[in-house]
Coordinates of C-alpha atoms and ligand atoms in Angstrom, one line a residue:
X1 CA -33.3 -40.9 24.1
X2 CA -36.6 -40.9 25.4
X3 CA -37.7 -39.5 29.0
X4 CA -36.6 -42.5 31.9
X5 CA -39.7 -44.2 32.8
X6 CA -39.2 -47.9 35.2
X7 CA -40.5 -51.1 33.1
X8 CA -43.2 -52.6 35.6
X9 CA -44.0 -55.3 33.0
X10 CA -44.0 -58.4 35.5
X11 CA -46.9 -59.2 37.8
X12 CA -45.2 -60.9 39.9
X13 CA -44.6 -57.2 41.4
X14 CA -48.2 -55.8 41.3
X15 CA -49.3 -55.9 44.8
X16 CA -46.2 -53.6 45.9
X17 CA -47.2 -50.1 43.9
X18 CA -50.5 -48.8 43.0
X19 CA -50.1 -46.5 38.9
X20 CA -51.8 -43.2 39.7
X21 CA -51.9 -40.8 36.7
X22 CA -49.5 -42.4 35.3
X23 CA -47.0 -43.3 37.7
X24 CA -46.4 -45.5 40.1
X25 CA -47.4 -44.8 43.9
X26 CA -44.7 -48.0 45.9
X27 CA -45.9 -49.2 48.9
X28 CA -44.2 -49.8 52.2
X29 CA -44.6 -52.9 54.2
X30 CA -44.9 -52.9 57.8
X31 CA -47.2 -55.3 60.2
X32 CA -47.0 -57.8 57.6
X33 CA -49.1 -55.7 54.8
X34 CA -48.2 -53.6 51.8
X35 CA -49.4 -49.9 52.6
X36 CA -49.6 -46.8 50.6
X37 CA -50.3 -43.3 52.1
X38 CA -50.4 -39.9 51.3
X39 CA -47.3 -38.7 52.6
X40 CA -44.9 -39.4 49.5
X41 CA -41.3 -38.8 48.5
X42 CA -40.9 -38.1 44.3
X43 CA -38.1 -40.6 43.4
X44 CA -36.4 -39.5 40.1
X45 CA -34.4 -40.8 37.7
X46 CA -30.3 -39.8 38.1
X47 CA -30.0 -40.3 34.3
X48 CA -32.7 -37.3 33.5
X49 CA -34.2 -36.0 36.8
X50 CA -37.3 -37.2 35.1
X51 CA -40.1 -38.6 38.5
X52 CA -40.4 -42.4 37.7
X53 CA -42.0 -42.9 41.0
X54 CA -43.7 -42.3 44.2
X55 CA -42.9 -43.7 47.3
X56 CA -45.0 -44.0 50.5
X57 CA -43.9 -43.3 54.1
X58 CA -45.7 -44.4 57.2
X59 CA -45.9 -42.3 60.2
X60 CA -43.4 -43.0 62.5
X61 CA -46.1 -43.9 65.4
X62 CA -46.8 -46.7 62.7
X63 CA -43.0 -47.8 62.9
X64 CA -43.3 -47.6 66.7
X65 CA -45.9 -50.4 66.8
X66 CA -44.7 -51.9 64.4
X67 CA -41.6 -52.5 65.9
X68 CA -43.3 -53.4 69.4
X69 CA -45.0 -56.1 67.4
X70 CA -41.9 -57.4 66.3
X71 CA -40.2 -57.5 69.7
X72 CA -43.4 -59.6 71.2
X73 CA -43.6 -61.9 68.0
X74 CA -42.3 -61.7 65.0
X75 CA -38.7 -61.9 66.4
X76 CA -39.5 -65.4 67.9
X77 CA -41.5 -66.0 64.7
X78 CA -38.2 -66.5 62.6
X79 CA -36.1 -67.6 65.7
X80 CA -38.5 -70.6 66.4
X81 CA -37.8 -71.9 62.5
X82 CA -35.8 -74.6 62.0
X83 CA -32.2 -72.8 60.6
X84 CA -32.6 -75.5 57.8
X85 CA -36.0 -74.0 56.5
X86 CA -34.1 -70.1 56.9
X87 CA -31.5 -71.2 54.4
X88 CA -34.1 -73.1 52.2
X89 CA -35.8 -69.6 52.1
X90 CA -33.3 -68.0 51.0
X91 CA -31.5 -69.7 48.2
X92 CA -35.6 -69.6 47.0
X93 CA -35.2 -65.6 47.0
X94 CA -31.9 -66.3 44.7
X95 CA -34.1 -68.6 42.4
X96 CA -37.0 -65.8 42.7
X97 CA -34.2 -63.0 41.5
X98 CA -32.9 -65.6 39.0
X99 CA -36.7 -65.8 37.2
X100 CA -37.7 -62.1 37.7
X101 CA -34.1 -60.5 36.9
X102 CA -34.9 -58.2 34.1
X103 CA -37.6 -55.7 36.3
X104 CA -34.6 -55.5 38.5
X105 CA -32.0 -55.0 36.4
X106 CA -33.8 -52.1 34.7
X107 CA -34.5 -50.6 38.1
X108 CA -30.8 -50.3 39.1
X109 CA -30.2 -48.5 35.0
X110 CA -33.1 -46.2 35.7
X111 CA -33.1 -45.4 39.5
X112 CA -29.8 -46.1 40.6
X113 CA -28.2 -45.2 37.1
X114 CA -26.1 -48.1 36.3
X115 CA -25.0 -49.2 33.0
X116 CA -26.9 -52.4 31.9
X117 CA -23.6 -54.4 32.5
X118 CA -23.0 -53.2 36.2
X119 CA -26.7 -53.9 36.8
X120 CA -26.3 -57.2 35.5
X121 CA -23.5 -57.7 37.6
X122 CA -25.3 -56.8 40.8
X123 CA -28.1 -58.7 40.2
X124 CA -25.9 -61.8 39.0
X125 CA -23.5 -61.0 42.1
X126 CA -26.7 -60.8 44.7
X127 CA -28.0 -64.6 43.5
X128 CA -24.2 -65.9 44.2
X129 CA -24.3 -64.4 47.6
X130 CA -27.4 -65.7 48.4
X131 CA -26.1 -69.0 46.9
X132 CA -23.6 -68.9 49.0
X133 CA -25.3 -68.9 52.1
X134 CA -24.7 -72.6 53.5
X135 CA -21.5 -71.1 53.8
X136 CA -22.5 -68.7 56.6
X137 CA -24.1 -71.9 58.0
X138 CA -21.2 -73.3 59.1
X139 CA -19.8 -70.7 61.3
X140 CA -23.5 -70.4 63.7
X141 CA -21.9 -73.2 66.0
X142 CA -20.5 -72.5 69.7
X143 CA -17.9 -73.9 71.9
X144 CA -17.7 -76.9 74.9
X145 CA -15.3 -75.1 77.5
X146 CA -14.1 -78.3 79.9
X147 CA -13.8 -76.6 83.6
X148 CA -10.4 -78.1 84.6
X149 CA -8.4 -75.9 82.8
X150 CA -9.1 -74.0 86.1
X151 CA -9.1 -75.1 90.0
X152 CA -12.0 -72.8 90.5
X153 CA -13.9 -75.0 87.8
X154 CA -12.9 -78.0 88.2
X155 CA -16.0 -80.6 88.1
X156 CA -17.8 -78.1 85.5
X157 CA -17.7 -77.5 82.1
X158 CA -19.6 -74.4 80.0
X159 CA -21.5 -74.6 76.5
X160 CA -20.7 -71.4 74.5
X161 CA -23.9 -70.9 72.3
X162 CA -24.5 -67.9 70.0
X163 CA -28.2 -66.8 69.9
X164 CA -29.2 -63.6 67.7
X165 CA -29.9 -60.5 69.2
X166 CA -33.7 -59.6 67.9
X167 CA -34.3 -57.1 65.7
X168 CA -31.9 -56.2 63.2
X169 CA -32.0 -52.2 61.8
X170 CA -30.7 -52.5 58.1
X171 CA -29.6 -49.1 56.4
X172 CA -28.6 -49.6 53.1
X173 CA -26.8 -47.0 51.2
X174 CA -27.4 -45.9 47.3
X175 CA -24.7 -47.4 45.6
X176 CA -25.8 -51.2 45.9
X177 CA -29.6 -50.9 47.0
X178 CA -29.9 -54.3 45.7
X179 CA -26.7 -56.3 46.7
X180 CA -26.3 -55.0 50.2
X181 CA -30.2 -55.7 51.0
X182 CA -29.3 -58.5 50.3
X183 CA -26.1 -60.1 51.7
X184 CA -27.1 -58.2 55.2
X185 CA -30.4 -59.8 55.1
X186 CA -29.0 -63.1 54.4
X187 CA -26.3 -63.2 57.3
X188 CA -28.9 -61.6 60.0
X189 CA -32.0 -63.8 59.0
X190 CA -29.8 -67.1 58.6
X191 CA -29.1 -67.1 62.5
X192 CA -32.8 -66.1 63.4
X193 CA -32.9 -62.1 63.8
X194 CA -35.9 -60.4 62.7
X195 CA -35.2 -57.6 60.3
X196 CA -36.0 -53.8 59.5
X197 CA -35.0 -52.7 56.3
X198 CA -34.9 -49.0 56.3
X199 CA -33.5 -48.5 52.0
X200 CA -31.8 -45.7 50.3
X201 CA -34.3 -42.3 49.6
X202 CA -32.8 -41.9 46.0
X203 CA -33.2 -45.4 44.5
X204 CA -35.1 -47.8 46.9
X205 CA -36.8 -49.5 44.1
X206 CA -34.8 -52.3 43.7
X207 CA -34.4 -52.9 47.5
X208 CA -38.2 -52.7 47.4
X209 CA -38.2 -55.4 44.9
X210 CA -36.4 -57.9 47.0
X211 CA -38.2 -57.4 49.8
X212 CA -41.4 -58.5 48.2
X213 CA -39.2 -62.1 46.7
X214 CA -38.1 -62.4 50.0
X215 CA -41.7 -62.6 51.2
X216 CA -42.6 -64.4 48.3
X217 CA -39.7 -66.8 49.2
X218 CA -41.5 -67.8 52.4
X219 CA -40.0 -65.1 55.3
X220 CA -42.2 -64.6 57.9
X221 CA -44.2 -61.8 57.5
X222 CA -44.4 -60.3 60.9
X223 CA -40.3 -60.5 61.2
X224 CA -39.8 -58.4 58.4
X225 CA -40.5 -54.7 57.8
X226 CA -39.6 -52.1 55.2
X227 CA -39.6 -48.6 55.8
X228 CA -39.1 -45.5 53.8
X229 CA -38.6 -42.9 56.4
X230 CA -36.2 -40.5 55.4
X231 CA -32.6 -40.7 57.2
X232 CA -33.0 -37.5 58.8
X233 CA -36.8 -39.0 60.5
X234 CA -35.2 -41.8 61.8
X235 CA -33.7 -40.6 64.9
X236 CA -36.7 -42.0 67.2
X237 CA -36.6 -45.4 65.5
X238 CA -33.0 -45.8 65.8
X239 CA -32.5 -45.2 69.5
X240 CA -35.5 -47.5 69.9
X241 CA -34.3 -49.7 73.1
X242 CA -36.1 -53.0 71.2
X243 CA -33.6 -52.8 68.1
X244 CA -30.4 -55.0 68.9
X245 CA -28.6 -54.6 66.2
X246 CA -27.7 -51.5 63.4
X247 CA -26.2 -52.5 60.2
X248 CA -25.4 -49.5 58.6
X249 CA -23.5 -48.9 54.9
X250 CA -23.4 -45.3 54.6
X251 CA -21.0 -42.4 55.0
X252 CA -19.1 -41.7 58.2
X253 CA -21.4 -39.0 59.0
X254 CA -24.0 -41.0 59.0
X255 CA -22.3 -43.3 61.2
X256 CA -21.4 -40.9 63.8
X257 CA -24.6 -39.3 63.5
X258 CA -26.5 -42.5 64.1
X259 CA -24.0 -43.8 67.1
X260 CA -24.3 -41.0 68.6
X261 CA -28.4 -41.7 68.8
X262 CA -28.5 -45.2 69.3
X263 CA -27.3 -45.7 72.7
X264 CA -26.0 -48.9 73.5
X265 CA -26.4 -51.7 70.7
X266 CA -24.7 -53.8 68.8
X267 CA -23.0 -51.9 65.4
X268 CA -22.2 -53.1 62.5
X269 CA -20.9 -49.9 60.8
X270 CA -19.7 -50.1 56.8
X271 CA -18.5 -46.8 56.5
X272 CA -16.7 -44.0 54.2
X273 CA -13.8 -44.7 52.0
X274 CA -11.8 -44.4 48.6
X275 CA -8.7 -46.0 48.6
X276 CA -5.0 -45.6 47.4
X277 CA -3.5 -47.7 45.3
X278 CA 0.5 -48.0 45.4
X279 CA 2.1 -48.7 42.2
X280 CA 6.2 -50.1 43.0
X281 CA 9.0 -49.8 40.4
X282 CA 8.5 -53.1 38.9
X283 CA 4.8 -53.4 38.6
X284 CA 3.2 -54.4 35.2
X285 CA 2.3 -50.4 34.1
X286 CA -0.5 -51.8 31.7
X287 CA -1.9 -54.0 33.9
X288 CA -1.9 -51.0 36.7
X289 CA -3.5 -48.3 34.8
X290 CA -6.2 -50.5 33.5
X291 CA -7.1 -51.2 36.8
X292 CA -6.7 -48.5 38.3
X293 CA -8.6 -46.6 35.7
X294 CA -11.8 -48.9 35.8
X295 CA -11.3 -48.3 39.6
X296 CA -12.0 -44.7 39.4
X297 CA -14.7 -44.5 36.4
X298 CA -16.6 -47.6 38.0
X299 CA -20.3 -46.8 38.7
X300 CA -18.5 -43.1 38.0
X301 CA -16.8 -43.2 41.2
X302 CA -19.6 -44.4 43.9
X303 CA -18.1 -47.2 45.3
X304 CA -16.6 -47.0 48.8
X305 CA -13.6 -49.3 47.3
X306 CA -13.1 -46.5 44.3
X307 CA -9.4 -45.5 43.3
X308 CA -8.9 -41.9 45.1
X309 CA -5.1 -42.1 45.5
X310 CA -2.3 -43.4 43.3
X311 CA 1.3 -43.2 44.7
X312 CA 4.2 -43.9 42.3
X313 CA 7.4 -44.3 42.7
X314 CA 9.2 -42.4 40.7
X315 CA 11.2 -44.1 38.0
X316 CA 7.6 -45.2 36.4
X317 CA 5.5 -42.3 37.6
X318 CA 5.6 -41.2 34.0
X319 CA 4.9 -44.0 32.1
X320 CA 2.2 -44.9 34.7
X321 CA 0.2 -41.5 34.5
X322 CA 0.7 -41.4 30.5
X323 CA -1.3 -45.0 30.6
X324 CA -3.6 -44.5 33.0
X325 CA -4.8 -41.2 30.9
X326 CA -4.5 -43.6 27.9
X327 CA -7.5 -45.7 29.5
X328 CA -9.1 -42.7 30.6
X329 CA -9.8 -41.3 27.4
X330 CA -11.3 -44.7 26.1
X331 CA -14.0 -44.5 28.7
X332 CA -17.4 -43.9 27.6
X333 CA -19.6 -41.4 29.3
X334 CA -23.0 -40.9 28.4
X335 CA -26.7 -42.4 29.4
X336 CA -26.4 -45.5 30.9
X337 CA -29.4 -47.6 28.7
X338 CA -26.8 -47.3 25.8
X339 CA -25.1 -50.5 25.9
X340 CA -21.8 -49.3 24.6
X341 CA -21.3 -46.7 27.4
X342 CA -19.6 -47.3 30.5
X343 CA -20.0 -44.3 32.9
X344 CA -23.1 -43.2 33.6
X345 CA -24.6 -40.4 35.8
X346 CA -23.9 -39.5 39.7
X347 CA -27.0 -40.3 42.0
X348 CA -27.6 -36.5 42.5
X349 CA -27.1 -32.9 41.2
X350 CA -25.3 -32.1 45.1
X351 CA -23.2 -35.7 44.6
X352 CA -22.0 -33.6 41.2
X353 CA -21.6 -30.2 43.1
X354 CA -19.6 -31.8 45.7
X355 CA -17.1 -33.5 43.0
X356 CA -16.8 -30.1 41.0
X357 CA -15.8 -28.4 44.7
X358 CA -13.1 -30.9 45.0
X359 CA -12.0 -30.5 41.1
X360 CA -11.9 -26.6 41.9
X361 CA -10.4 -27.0 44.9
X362 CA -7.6 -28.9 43.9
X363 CA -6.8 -26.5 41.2
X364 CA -7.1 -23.5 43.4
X365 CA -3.7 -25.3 45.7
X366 CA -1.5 -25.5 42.2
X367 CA -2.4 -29.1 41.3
X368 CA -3.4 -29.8 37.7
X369 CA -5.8 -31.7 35.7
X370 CA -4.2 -34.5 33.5
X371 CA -7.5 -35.9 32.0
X372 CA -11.3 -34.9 32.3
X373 CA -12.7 -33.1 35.5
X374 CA -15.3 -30.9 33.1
X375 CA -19.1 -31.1 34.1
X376 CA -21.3 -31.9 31.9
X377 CA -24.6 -31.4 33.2
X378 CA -26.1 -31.6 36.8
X379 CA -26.0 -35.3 37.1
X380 CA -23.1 -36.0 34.5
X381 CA -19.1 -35.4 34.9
X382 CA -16.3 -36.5 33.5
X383 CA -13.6 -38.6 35.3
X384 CA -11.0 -36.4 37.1
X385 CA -7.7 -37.5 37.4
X386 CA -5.3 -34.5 39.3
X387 CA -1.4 -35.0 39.5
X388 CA -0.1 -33.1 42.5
X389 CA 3.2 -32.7 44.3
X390 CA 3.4 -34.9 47.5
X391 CA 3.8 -32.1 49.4
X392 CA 0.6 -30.6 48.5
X393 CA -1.6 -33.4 48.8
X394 CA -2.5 -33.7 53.0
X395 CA -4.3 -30.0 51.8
X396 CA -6.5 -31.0 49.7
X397 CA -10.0 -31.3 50.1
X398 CA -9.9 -34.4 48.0
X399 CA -7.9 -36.3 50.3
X400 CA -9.3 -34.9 53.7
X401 CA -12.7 -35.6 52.5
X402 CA -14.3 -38.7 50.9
X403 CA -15.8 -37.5 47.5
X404 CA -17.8 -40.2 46.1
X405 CA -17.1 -40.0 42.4
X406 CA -14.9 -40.3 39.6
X407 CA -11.8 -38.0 40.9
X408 CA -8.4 -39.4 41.7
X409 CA -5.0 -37.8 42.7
X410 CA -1.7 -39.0 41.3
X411 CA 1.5 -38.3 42.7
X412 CA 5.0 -39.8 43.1
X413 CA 7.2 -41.2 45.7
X414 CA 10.5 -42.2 46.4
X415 CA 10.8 -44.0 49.6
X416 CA 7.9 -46.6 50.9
X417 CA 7.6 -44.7 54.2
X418 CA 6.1 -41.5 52.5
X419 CA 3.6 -43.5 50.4
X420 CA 2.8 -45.2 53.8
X421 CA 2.4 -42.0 55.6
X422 CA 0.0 -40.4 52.6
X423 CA -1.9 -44.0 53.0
X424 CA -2.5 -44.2 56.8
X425 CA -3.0 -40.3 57.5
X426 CA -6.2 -40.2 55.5
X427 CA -8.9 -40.5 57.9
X428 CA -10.3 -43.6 56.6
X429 CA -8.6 -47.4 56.1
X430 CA -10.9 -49.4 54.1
X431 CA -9.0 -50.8 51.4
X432 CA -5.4 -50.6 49.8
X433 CA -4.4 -51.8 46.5
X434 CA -0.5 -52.6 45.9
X435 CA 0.9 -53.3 42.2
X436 CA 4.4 -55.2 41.9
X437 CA 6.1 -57.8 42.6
X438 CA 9.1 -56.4 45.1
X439 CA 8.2 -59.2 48.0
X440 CA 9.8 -57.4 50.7
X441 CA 8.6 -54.1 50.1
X442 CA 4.8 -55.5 49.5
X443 CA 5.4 -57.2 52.3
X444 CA 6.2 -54.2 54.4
X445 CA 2.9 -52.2 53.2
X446 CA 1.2 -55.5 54.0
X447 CA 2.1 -54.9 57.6
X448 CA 2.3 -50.8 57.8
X449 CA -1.1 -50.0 56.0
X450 CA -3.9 -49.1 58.4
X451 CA -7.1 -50.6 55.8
X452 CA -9.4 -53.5 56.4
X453 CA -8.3 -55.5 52.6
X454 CA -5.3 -55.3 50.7
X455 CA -5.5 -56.0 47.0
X456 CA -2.2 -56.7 45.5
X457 CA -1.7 -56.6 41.6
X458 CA -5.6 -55.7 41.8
X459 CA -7.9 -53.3 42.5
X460 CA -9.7 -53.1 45.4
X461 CA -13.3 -55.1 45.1
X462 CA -15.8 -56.3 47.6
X463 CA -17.5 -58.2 45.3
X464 CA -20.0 -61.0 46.8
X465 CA -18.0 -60.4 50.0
X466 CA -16.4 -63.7 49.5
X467 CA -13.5 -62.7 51.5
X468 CA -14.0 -60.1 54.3
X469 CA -13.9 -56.6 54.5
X470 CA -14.4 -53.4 56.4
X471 CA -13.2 -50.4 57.6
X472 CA -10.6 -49.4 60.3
X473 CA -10.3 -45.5 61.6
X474 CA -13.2 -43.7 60.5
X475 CA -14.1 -46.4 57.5
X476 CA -16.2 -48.3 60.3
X477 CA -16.6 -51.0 62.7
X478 CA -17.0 -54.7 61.9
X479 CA -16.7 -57.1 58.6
X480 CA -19.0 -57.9 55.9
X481 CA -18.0 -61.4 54.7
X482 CA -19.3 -64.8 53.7
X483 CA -19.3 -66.4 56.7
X484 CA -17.6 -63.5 58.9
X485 CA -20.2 -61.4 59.8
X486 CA -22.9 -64.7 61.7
X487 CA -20.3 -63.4 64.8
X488 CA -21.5 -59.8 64.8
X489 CA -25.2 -60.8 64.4
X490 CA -25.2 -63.6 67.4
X491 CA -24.6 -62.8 70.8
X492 CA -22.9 -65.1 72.7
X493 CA -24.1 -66.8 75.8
X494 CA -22.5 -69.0 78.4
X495 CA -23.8 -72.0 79.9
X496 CA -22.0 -73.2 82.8
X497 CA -23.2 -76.9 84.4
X498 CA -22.2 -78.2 87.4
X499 CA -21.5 -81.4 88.1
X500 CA -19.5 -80.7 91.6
X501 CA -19.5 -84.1 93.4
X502 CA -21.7 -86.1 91.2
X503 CA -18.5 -88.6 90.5
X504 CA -18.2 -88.5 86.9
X505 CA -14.6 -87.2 86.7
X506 CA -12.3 -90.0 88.5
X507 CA -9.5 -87.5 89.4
X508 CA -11.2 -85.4 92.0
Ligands
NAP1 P1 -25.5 -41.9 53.4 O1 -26.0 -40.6 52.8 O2 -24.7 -41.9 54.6 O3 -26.8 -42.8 53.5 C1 -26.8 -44.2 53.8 C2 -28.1 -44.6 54.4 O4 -28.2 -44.0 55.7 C3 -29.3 -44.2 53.6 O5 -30.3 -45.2 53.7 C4 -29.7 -42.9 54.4 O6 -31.1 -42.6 54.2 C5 -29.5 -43.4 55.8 N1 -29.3 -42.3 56.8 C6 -28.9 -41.1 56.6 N2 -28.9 -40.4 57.8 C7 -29.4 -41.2 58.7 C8 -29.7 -41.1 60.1 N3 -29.5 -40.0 60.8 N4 -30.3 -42.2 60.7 C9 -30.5 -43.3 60.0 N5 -30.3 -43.5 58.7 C10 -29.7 -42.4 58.1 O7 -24.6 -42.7 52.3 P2 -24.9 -42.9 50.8 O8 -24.6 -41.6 50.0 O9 -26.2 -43.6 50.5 O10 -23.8 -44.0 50.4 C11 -22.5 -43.7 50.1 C12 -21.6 -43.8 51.3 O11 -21.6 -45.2 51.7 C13 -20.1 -43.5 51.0 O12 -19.6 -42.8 52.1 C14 -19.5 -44.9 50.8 O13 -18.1 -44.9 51.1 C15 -20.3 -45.7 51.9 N6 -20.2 -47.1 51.6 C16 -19.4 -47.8 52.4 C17 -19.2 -49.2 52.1 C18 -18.3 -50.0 52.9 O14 -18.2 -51.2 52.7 N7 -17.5 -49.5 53.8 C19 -19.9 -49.8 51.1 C20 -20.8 -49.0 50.3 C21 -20.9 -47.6 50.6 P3 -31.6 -41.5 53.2 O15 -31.1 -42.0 51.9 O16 -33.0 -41.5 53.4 O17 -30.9 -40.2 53.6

């Protein structure tokens, strides 16, 4: 195939990158302009390492005014819009996505390194969400209070409104630079916050891109700002005392890393993951394994809702892991811009290094490879799945750890209790997936597992967020949902009237 290279062929995206020898030079936006400078990071393609772009970074003086500028006016800018005219802008930005889909779709194959399909599906998924947005509407509303629920209060009665907090600091992770721009700027602009959206260093193109149809779509210009600091420059911007809010979707080291600096704010913390997936007696084994195995090969492993544990019980253990090898071996690896493959590259060479460590070390503690777990190059595996005796599997650095890609542990059970304790002692609790159809005993994981969603007979899958979900333990703080998350952008306010006297409540 030939070398990656981004397809800039619609105008509609000219002002936001300069072509310099060749290349193109993006721009960040910040005081309500597009700006290039000379301090740069190379962005390169995960599929070839080929350098398909520049980006610019300001200086973080720059983002220091620029954020004082939003404090004095652009947050009261978007706050002083009629919340009819916010949603109107941003079902426009899912129209402007709808018409200008294919720039974006290539820039989540060639940056992000998705196949065609899942990039189809995030772009598709991302118009839905925004779509969906009267939805979150309905829940910015407050409460009446009457005071003689209390003798201390009798006479008064208290309005309960929500008002947003300011400035919003969005951190979006690599996996969906697109969809989680998105859905986080939807739910924080649609109650009036003014918004920084700090994106991903290894694909920030197509977060890029919706900034500029967001603009486009009619946001105000001085309540929105993008930058392209690095994570590890943005220490100073995010314990800045005028940021309200950080939304972060990253790993839990980032998330204690960045709570640790922020002081006191409000969090919204999407966090690290991989989930286990309990497969009872009388689950449908096909059905199972074919989930299960799309779970763990899906954007090859680098989802925070990926497959990492499967816990059988015994009396189908076999059958399972002979069918989820099965689907395995029909999974296509290769370069994601050819259509018939399904797995494409991890983000990074270290993302790689880090999943042959785990492969390695699960060997080295007497566990053993069913299908895949061979490299293929610096950017390219294959999907690991490693059977291992229950005993054996608290060790490993595979279930300590989250490694984000394709690698999965399978082992068996034969009480409930010791798949529940392998589920709830892993540090994180995002998700669990259940497959049967034993009521009482999904019922009992229902109520014993420590996770944020449940999935029964499916895989986990966040999807346009439809129904909420987000991490307990060390998987985060908060929910990401339709409709859920207005709560965590609003602060609430209480306004307490008093009537004392004033004769309009006969029984005094
Ligand atoms: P990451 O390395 O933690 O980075 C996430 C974002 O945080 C990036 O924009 C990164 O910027 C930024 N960042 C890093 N250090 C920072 C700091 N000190 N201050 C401010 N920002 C900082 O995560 P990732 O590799 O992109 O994404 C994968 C992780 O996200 C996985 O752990 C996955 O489970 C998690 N995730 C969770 C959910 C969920 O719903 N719970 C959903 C999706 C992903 P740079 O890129 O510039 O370093």
């Amino acid at each position: 195939m030939e070398k990656t290279k981004l397809s800039l062929d619609d105008p509609f995206f000219n002002d936001i990158y300069d072509v310099e020898e060749g290349i193109p030079v993006f721009k960040y936006f910040l005081n309500g302009e597009w700006k290039k400078s000379n301090d740069r990071s190379k962005i390169v393609s995960p599929i070839d390492n080929n350098v398909i772009a520049y980006i610019s970074r300001p200086e973080l003086s720059e983002v220091e005014k620029a954020i004082e500028n939003m404090y004095s006016k652009g947050k009261w800018k978007i706050r002083d819009m009629p919340g009819d005219v916010r949603l109107k802008i941003i079902e426009k930005i899912a129209d402007i996505l709808e018409k200008h889909q294919d720039v974006v779709i290539d820039s989540l194959v060639i940056n992000a390194g998705k196949t065609y399909n899942s990039a189809k599906g995030e772009v598709l998924a991302t118009i839905e969400r925004l779509r969906k947005s009267p939805l979150d509407l309905r829940k910015i509303v407050g409460d009446l209070i009457p005071g003689d629920w209390s003798s201390e209060a009798l006479e008064t009665e208290a309005l309960i409104r929500r008002e947003p907090y300011g400035i919003s600091l969005i951190i979006i992770p690599f996996n969906y630079p697109l969809f989680d721009s998105a859905n986080k700027i939807t739910y924080t602009i649609l109650p009036g916050n003014a918004i920084i959206l700090k994106p991903p260093s290894s694909d920030p193109i197509p977060s890029l891109f919706l900034l500029k149809m967001a603009i486009e779509a009619g946001l105000p210009k001085e309540s929105i700002a993008l930058i392209t600091l690095p994570g590890k420059h943005m220490s100073k911007v995010v314990s800045n005392s005028k940021i309200g809010i950080i939304n972060l979707t990253g790993s839990t080291e980032t998330g204690i890393e960045v709570m640790k600096e922020a002081g006191i704010k409000q969090f919204i913390m999407e966090l690290g993951g991989g989930d286990p997936a309990i497969v009872l007696g009388d689950a449908d084994i096909s059905w199972a394994a074919k989930r299960i195995s799309l779970a763990i090969t899906s954007y090859s492993g680098q989802r925070c809702d990926s497959i990492k544990l499967i816990l059988a019980e015994d009396k189908i253990y076999e059958q399972l892991k002979n069918e989820i090898v099965n689907e395995l071996s029909k999974v296509k690896v290769g370069d994601p811009r050819d259509k018939g493959v399904d797995m494409g590259p991890l983000i990074d060479k270290s993302s790689a290094d880090q999943w042959e460590e785990g492969v390695k070390d699960a060997i080295a503690k007497g566990c053993k490879i069913l299908f895949g777990g061979k490299r293929i190059n610096d950017t390219f595996i294959e999907p690991a799945l490693i059977e291992c005796d229950r005993d054996k599997v608290k060790e490993l650095v595979a279930y300590k750890e989250e490694i984000f890609s394709s690698i999965a542990i399978i082992t068996k059970f034969s009480d409930l209790n010791q798949a529940i304790e392998l589920s709830n002692d892993r540090r994180y609790g995002l998700d669990a997936s259940i497959f049967g159809n034993d009521v009482n005993k999904i019922r009992k994981l229902v109520r014993l597992l420590e996770v944020g969603a449940i999935y029964i007979n499916d895989m986990p899958k966040h999807g346009i967020n439809y129904y909420p979900f987000g991490g307990r333990k060390d998987s985060g703080i908060g929910r990401e949902g339709i409709g859920y998350s207005i709560e965590q952008v609003t602060a609430m306010k209480s306004i307490v009237y008093n009537y004392k006297g004033k004769g309009v409540w006969d029984y005094i």
